[in-house]
Amino acid sequence: MPAPGRWYQHPFTVFLVPLVTFLCLPQLYNLLPFTTNPSYDHGKLQKIANLMDEIYVTLANSTFIPHNAITRGPHNINTTAIACKPSAAVLRLIELLPYVDISLIQEPDWIYGGHFMDYRNPKHLAELCDPLRGQFIGWTDYMAPSDVALTNWGTGGWNNDATWVFLYNTERESIRIYQAELWVGRHQAKREFGREMEDWWFEESGELEWDRHDGAPHVLRAIADNFKHVHWSPWGTSNRENGFGAPYTVIETLLKRNGWPHAFNSRQFNADLIRAKHKPSGKGYAAAALKRVDELAGFNRSIAEGEYTWIDSDKGLIAWTEERVLRERQAYEAEVDDAERELKKYQYISATWLIEDYREELEEARQEVARLCPDNVCVAEAEMILWEYLALQVTQEEVQLSNPTQDCECDLKIQPSSDPYWLEKCIANKATERLWLDLAIEQSHEEALAHCSNTGCQLLPFSDVYARARDKMEEYVRKIERSVAYRERVKADYLPDRPAAGARAIAQMEEDQTDRRALESYFEGHIKSVEKLIAELTEGGGPEGGLKGLFNYLREEEV
């Protein structure tokens, strides 16, 4: 037994003390001050804040975001709950940075999947310690106390997980860019940034450095310059899931056409952009029939946008059903058990009935297309302006019937803001957007009238939201009638001659009939939804009720 003065030599003590020390280290770390070196170069931090402001102002000048969404520092940010220990320079920088209120903009994704960072937002502030959200990056911690993210991890948009996160090091004046799975390196930086990166050198860790005293400012200047010179545009660098209603290459052309950046006519640019978003498909009144032809007969087309080209194809319902018919026939011919053979026979026959129904529907759709599109031309090029104006009238109707103040108040109720001027800003932004739309409609209307004056044509008749809703209900009625006719045909053709061994086949037929009735109930539900929305409007439902719901419903159905 060890002497009383030798307690530290006891085996239990030798094991317990290191264990307790190890377990308590995180708690001891949390008791330490944020940094043991509170000194920093305030001028360098302000320079970074100014460059971020220059980038945001450039985006606002191009009208990608409204100017009133930008709030400049210094800000009062409560950092007491931060889990890690950022340096004093990092804490000061997040107070100096400008921030964009994403509740006042259309799209937070502005640079290859990276979102606007706003450390005033508690959720963003919580990511100060781990902006890459637990990504496995080598064997070392990618964040130092002197690191801070200037962009926020985004959703990835249309190309999934690609999202740029800018990590600025306040001590080394360097920036690293992480793209969801790896650091942006030399070749990608040159490809994306262009000539700005020709003389750069790169560390293996992915740091982009001009030199150790000017690396980060150089990167931020390059970003601002790329937007100013339309080497980039935020509509092109954004990975917005559903795009912006027009190819980004078209938007960049409109920017240049309207004098960007030195003599930029922002109102005309946005009027042109609105018209580009309402560009007619050229299908005219045959749009629904052509869509059904594609669904039934399939399609195979190449789609190009900027540097990306992809194939969009589908074999069509008829081709898929033909394969099913072949499988069902082979199974029927191979079966020897009477009851099972009768079941396979019913499945084979029902598949042939279905394909006959599809072929009949396809023929009807093709006849409709032939009637509406003589010589395979649904809308002559000269007539496109008429369809553009018609599409703009639909948007105009929705705007005229809406109440921007109520819309903003509703948004504020759903997502409260600490900005006392938020409601005023929201209403002002909607008023600006209304001016852009008014100009687009005015110019489109003038061109449509001029075309009709020269050709003797008439403007296309406009159907209001109630008429379009009634058309949608009639479409669902036709779908129900077709489904009922198919069910009755199956019963009439199969039941009278069913053999004694057809019990399982009858059960399968009844199950199929139930599925068909469920589909009919689904269509009936759509009809009731439209009727309810119209009733709400009749009873005085405003933008928060029937009107907005009806417009949203019709818009979703048109996709």
Coordinates of C-alpha atoms in Angstrom, one line a residue, residues 84-421:
C84 CA -16.6 28.8 -30.6
K85 CA -14.0 31.5 -29.8
P86 CA -13.6 33.8 -32.8
S87 CA -10.8 36.3 -32.7
A88 CA -11.5 40.0 -31.8
A89 CA -10.9 40.8 -35.5
V90 CA -13.7 38.4 -36.6
L91 CA -16.1 39.8 -34.0
R92 CA -15.4 43.3 -35.1
L93 CA -15.7 42.5 -38.8
I94 CA -19.1 41.0 -38.4
E95 CA -20.2 44.3 -36.9
L96 CA -18.7 46.3 -39.8
L97 CA -20.0 44.2 -42.7
P98 CA -23.0 45.3 -44.8
Y99 CA -25.9 42.9 -44.8
V100 CA -28.7 42.1 -47.2
D101 CA -32.2 41.4 -45.8
I102 CA -33.2 38.3 -47.8
S103 CA -36.9 38.9 -46.9
L104 CA -36.8 41.9 -49.2
I105 CA -35.3 40.2 -52.2
Q106 CA -36.4 37.5 -54.7
E107 CA -33.4 35.2 -54.5
P108 CA -30.7 34.8 -51.8
D109 CA -28.5 32.7 -54.0
W110 CA -26.1 35.1 -55.7
I111 CA -22.8 33.5 -56.4
Y112 CA -22.6 29.8 -57.5
G113 CA -24.9 28.6 -54.8
G114 CA -23.6 30.9 -52.1
H115 CA -26.3 32.9 -50.2
F116 CA -26.1 36.3 -48.7
M117 CA -24.6 36.0 -45.2
D118 CA -26.3 38.1 -42.4
Y119 CA -24.8 37.7 -38.9
R120 CA -27.6 39.7 -37.5
N121 CA -29.7 36.6 -38.1
P122 CA -29.2 34.1 -35.2
K123 CA -29.3 31.2 -37.6
H124 CA -26.4 32.7 -39.6
L125 CA -24.5 33.7 -36.5
A126 CA -24.7 30.1 -35.2
E127 CA -22.8 29.1 -38.4
L128 CA -19.9 31.4 -37.6
C129 CA -18.1 28.4 -36.1
D130 CA -18.9 25.9 -38.8
P131 CA -20.1 27.6 -42.0
L132 CA -19.5 24.4 -44.0
R133 CA -22.0 22.6 -41.8
G134 CA -20.1 19.6 -40.7
Q135 CA -18.4 18.7 -44.0
F136 CA -15.5 16.3 -43.7
I137 CA -12.5 18.3 -44.9
G138 CA -9.2 16.5 -44.5
W139 CA -8.0 15.6 -41.0
T140 CA -7.6 19.1 -39.6
D141 CA -10.1 21.7 -38.5
Y142 CA -10.7 24.0 -41.5
M143 CA -11.7 27.0 -39.3
A144 CA -9.3 29.0 -37.3
P145 CA -10.3 31.7 -34.8
S146 CA -9.3 34.3 -37.4
D147 CA -11.6 32.8 -40.1
V148 CA -15.0 34.1 -41.0
A149 CA -17.4 33.2 -43.8
L150 CA -18.5 36.0 -46.1
T151 CA -21.2 33.9 -47.9
N152 CA -23.6 31.4 -46.5
W153 CA -24.0 27.8 -47.5
G154 CA -26.9 27.6 -50.0
T155 CA -29.3 25.0 -51.1
G156 CA -27.4 24.1 -54.2
G157 CA -30.2 25.0 -56.6
W158 CA -30.5 23.3 -60.0
N159 CA -27.0 21.7 -59.9
N160 CA -27.6 20.1 -56.5
D161 CA -24.8 20.6 -53.9
A162 CA -22.6 23.2 -55.6
T163 CA -22.4 26.2 -53.3
W164 CA -19.6 28.7 -52.9
V165 CA -18.6 29.6 -49.3
F166 CA -16.0 32.4 -49.0
L167 CA -13.8 32.0 -46.0
Y168 CA -11.8 35.1 -45.1
N169 CA -8.8 35.0 -42.8
T170 CA -8.4 38.2 -40.9
E171 CA -4.7 37.6 -40.1
R172 CA -3.4 36.4 -43.5
E173 CA -5.7 38.6 -45.7
S174 CA -6.5 35.5 -47.7
I175 CA -9.7 34.0 -49.0
R176 CA -10.5 30.3 -49.6
I177 CA -13.5 29.3 -51.6
Y178 CA -15.2 26.0 -50.8
Q179 CA -17.5 24.5 -53.4
A180 CA -19.6 22.0 -51.4
E181 CA -17.1 19.1 -51.9
L182 CA -13.7 20.6 -52.5
W183 CA -11.7 23.8 -52.4
V184 CA -11.7 25.9 -55.6
G185 CA -8.3 25.6 -57.1
R186 CA -6.1 27.3 -59.7
H187 CA -7.8 26.1 -62.9
Q188 CA -11.4 26.6 -61.7
A189 CA -10.6 30.1 -60.3
K190 CA -9.1 31.1 -63.7
R191 CA -12.1 29.7 -65.5
E192 CA -14.6 31.5 -63.3
F193 CA -12.8 34.7 -62.5
G194 CA -11.1 35.2 -65.9
R195 CA -8.1 37.4 -66.4
E196 CA -8.3 38.5 -62.7
M197 CA -6.7 35.2 -61.7
E198 CA -4.0 34.9 -64.4
D199 CA -1.0 35.7 -62.0
W200 CA -2.3 34.0 -58.9
W201 CA -0.6 31.3 -56.9
F202 CA -2.4 28.8 -54.9
E203 CA -1.7 26.7 -51.8
E204 CA -2.7 23.1 -51.6
S205 CA -5.3 24.0 -49.0
G206 CA -7.2 26.0 -51.6
E207 CA -6.3 29.4 -50.5
L208 CA -6.3 32.0 -53.2
E209 CA -3.6 34.6 -52.5
W210 CA -2.4 37.6 -54.5
D211 CA 0.1 38.2 -51.8
R212 CA -0.2 37.9 -48.0
H213 CA -1.2 41.6 -47.7
D214 CA -3.8 42.0 -50.5
G215 CA -5.2 38.6 -51.3
A216 CA -8.7 38.9 -50.0
P217 CA -9.3 42.5 -51.3
H218 CA -8.1 41.3 -54.7
V219 CA -10.6 38.5 -54.8
L220 CA -13.4 40.8 -53.7
R221 CA -12.4 43.5 -56.3
A222 CA -12.4 40.8 -59.0
I223 CA -16.0 39.8 -58.0
A224 CA -17.2 43.4 -58.2
D225 CA -15.4 44.0 -61.5
N226 CA -16.8 40.8 -63.0
F227 CA -20.3 41.9 -62.3
K228 CA -19.6 45.4 -63.5
H229 CA -18.1 44.2 -66.8
V230 CA -20.8 41.5 -67.3
H231 CA -18.1 38.8 -67.2
W232 CA -20.6 37.6 -64.7
S233 CA -24.2 38.5 -64.0
P234 CA -26.0 37.6 -60.7
W235 CA -28.7 35.9 -62.9
G236 CA -26.0 33.7 -64.3
T237 CA -24.0 33.0 -61.1
S238 CA -27.2 32.3 -59.1
N239 CA -28.2 28.6 -59.0
R240 CA -31.8 29.5 -58.5
E241 CA -33.8 26.2 -58.8
N242 CA -36.4 27.4 -61.3
G243 CA -34.3 30.1 -63.1
F244 CA -35.5 33.7 -63.6
G245 CA -38.1 33.2 -66.4
A246 CA -35.5 33.9 -69.1
P247 CA -32.1 32.5 -69.9
Y248 CA -29.3 34.3 -68.1
T249 CA -27.6 35.0 -71.5
V250 CA -30.7 36.9 -72.6
I251 CA -30.7 38.9 -69.4
E252 CA -27.0 39.8 -69.8
T253 CA -27.8 41.0 -73.4
L254 CA -30.6 43.2 -72.0
L255 CA -28.2 44.6 -69.4
K256 CA -25.7 45.7 -72.1
R257 CA -28.4 46.9 -74.4
N258 CA -29.7 49.2 -71.7
G259 CA -26.4 50.8 -70.9
W260 CA -24.9 48.8 -68.1
P261 CA -23.0 49.8 -66.1
H262 CA -22.3 53.5 -66.9
A263 CA -25.6 54.7 -68.5
F264 CA -27.9 52.1 -67.2
N265 CA -31.7 52.5 -67.7
S266 CA -32.9 50.3 -65.0
R267 CA -36.6 50.8 -65.7
Q268 CA -36.3 50.0 -69.4
F269 CA -34.1 47.0 -68.5
N270 CA -36.7 45.6 -66.2
A271 CA -39.5 46.3 -68.7
D272 CA -37.5 44.3 -71.3
L273 CA -36.9 41.6 -68.8
I274 CA -40.6 41.3 -68.0
R275 CA -41.3 41.0 -71.7
A276 CA -38.6 38.3 -72.1
K277 CA -40.2 36.4 -69.2
H278 CA -43.6 36.5 -71.1
K279 CA -42.0 35.4 -74.4
P280 CA -44.6 33.3 -76.2
S281 CA -43.9 29.6 -76.8
G282 CA -45.3 29.8 -80.3
K283 CA -47.8 27.1 -79.6
G284 CA -50.8 29.4 -79.3
Y285 CA -54.2 27.8 -78.8
A286 CA -52.6 24.4 -79.5
A287 CA -50.5 24.4 -76.4
A288 CA -52.7 21.9 -74.5
A289 CA -53.0 19.6 -77.4
L290 CA -49.3 19.7 -78.1
K291 CA -48.6 18.9 -74.5
R292 CA -50.8 15.9 -74.6
V293 CA -49.2 14.7 -77.8
D294 CA -45.8 14.8 -76.0
E295 CA -47.2 12.9 -73.0
L296 CA -48.7 10.2 -75.2
A297 CA -46.2 9.9 -78.1
G298 CA -43.1 11.0 -76.2
F299 CA -40.4 13.6 -77.2
N300 CA -36.7 14.0 -77.6
R301 CA -35.3 17.5 -77.7
S302 CA -32.0 19.2 -77.0
I303 CA -32.0 22.2 -74.7
A304 CA -29.2 24.7 -74.6
E305 CA -28.7 27.5 -72.1
G306 CA -25.4 29.3 -72.0
E307 CA -22.6 26.7 -71.9
Y308 CA -24.9 23.9 -70.8
T309 CA -26.7 21.6 -73.2
W310 CA -28.8 18.6 -72.2
I311 CA -31.3 16.2 -73.6
D312 CA -34.9 16.2 -72.4
S313 CA -36.7 13.1 -73.5
D314 CA -39.6 10.7 -72.6
K315 CA -40.8 7.6 -74.4
G316 CA -44.4 8.6 -73.8
L317 CA -47.3 6.7 -72.3
I318 CA -48.0 4.7 -75.5
A319 CA -44.5 3.3 -75.7
W320 CA -44.5 2.4 -72.0
T321 CA -47.9 0.7 -72.4
E322 CA -46.8 -1.2 -75.5
E323 CA -44.0 -2.7 -73.4
R324 CA -46.5 -3.6 -70.7
V325 CA -48.7 -5.3 -73.3
L326 CA -45.8 -7.4 -74.5
R327 CA -45.0 -8.4 -70.9
E328 CA -48.6 -9.2 -70.1
R329 CA -49.0 -11.3 -73.3
Q330 CA -45.9 -13.3 -72.6
A331 CA -47.0 -14.0 -69.0
Y332 CA -50.4 -15.0 -70.3
E333 CA -49.1 -17.4 -72.9
A334 CA -46.6 -19.0 -70.5
E335 CA -49.2 -19.6 -67.7
V336 CA -50.7 -23.1 -67.4
D337 CA -52.9 -22.8 -64.3
D338 CA -56.5 -22.0 -65.4
A339 CA -57.3 -19.4 -62.7
E340 CA -53.9 -17.7 -63.0
R341 CA -54.1 -17.9 -66.8
E342 CA -57.4 -16.1 -66.7
L343 CA -55.9 -13.4 -64.5
K344 CA -53.0 -13.0 -66.9
K345 CA -55.5 -12.9 -69.8
Y346 CA -57.4 -10.1 -68.1
Q347 CA -54.2 -8.1 -67.4
Y348 CA -53.2 -8.5 -71.0
I349 CA -56.6 -7.5 -72.4
S350 CA -56.9 -4.5 -70.0
A351 CA -53.4 -3.3 -71.2
T352 CA -54.6 -3.5 -74.8
W353 CA -57.7 -1.6 -73.9
L354 CA -55.6 1.1 -72.3
I355 CA -53.3 1.5 -75.2
E356 CA -56.3 1.7 -77.6
D357 CA -57.7 4.5 -75.4
Y358 CA -54.3 6.3 -75.5
R359 CA -54.1 5.9 -79.3
E360 CA -57.6 7.3 -79.7
E361 CA -56.7 10.2 -77.5
L362 CA -53.5 10.8 -79.4
E363 CA -55.4 10.9 -82.7
E364 CA -57.8 13.5 -81.3
A365 CA -54.9 15.6 -80.0
R366 CA -53.1 15.4 -83.4
Q367 CA -56.3 16.4 -85.2
E368 CA -56.6 19.4 -82.9
V369 CA -53.0 20.3 -83.6
A370 CA -53.5 20.0 -87.3
R371 CA -56.5 22.2 -87.1
L372 CA -54.8 24.9 -85.0
C373 CA -51.4 24.7 -86.7
P374 CA -51.7 24.6 -90.5
D375 CA -48.4 23.8 -92.2
N376 CA -47.0 23.1 -88.7
V377 CA -47.1 26.8 -87.8
C378 CA -49.2 27.5 -84.7
V379 CA -48.3 31.1 -84.4
A380 CA -46.6 33.1 -87.2
E381 CA -43.5 35.0 -86.1
A382 CA -45.2 38.3 -86.8
E383 CA -48.1 37.3 -84.6
M384 CA -45.9 36.6 -81.5
I385 CA -46.4 40.1 -80.2
L386 CA -50.1 39.5 -79.9
W387 CA -49.5 36.5 -77.7
E388 CA -46.9 38.4 -75.7
Y389 CA -49.4 41.1 -74.9
L390 CA -52.0 38.5 -74.0
A391 CA -49.7 36.9 -71.5
L392 CA -48.8 40.3 -70.0
Q393 CA -52.5 41.0 -69.5
V394 CA -52.8 37.9 -67.3
T395 CA -50.0 39.2 -65.1
Q396 CA -51.5 42.7 -65.2
E397 CA -54.9 41.4 -64.0
E398 CA -53.3 39.7 -61.0
V399 CA -51.4 42.8 -60.0
Q400 CA -54.4 45.1 -60.4
L401 CA -56.6 42.8 -58.3
S402 CA -54.0 42.5 -55.5
N403 CA -53.3 44.8 -52.6
P404 CA -49.5 45.4 -52.1
T405 CA -50.0 46.8 -48.6
Q406 CA -51.9 43.7 -47.5
D407 CA -49.4 41.4 -49.2
C408 CA -46.5 43.0 -47.3
E409 CA -48.4 43.0 -44.0
C410 CA -49.1 39.3 -44.5
D411 CA -45.5 38.6 -45.2
L412 CA -44.5 40.6 -42.1
K413 CA -46.9 38.7 -40.0
I414 CA -45.5 35.4 -41.2
Q415 CA -41.9 36.5 -40.8
P416 CA -41.5 39.4 -38.4
S417 CA -38.6 41.8 -38.9
S418 CA -36.6 43.8 -36.4
D419 CA -36.3 46.6 -39.1
P420 CA -38.9 49.3 -38.2
Y421 CA -39.0 50.4 -41.8

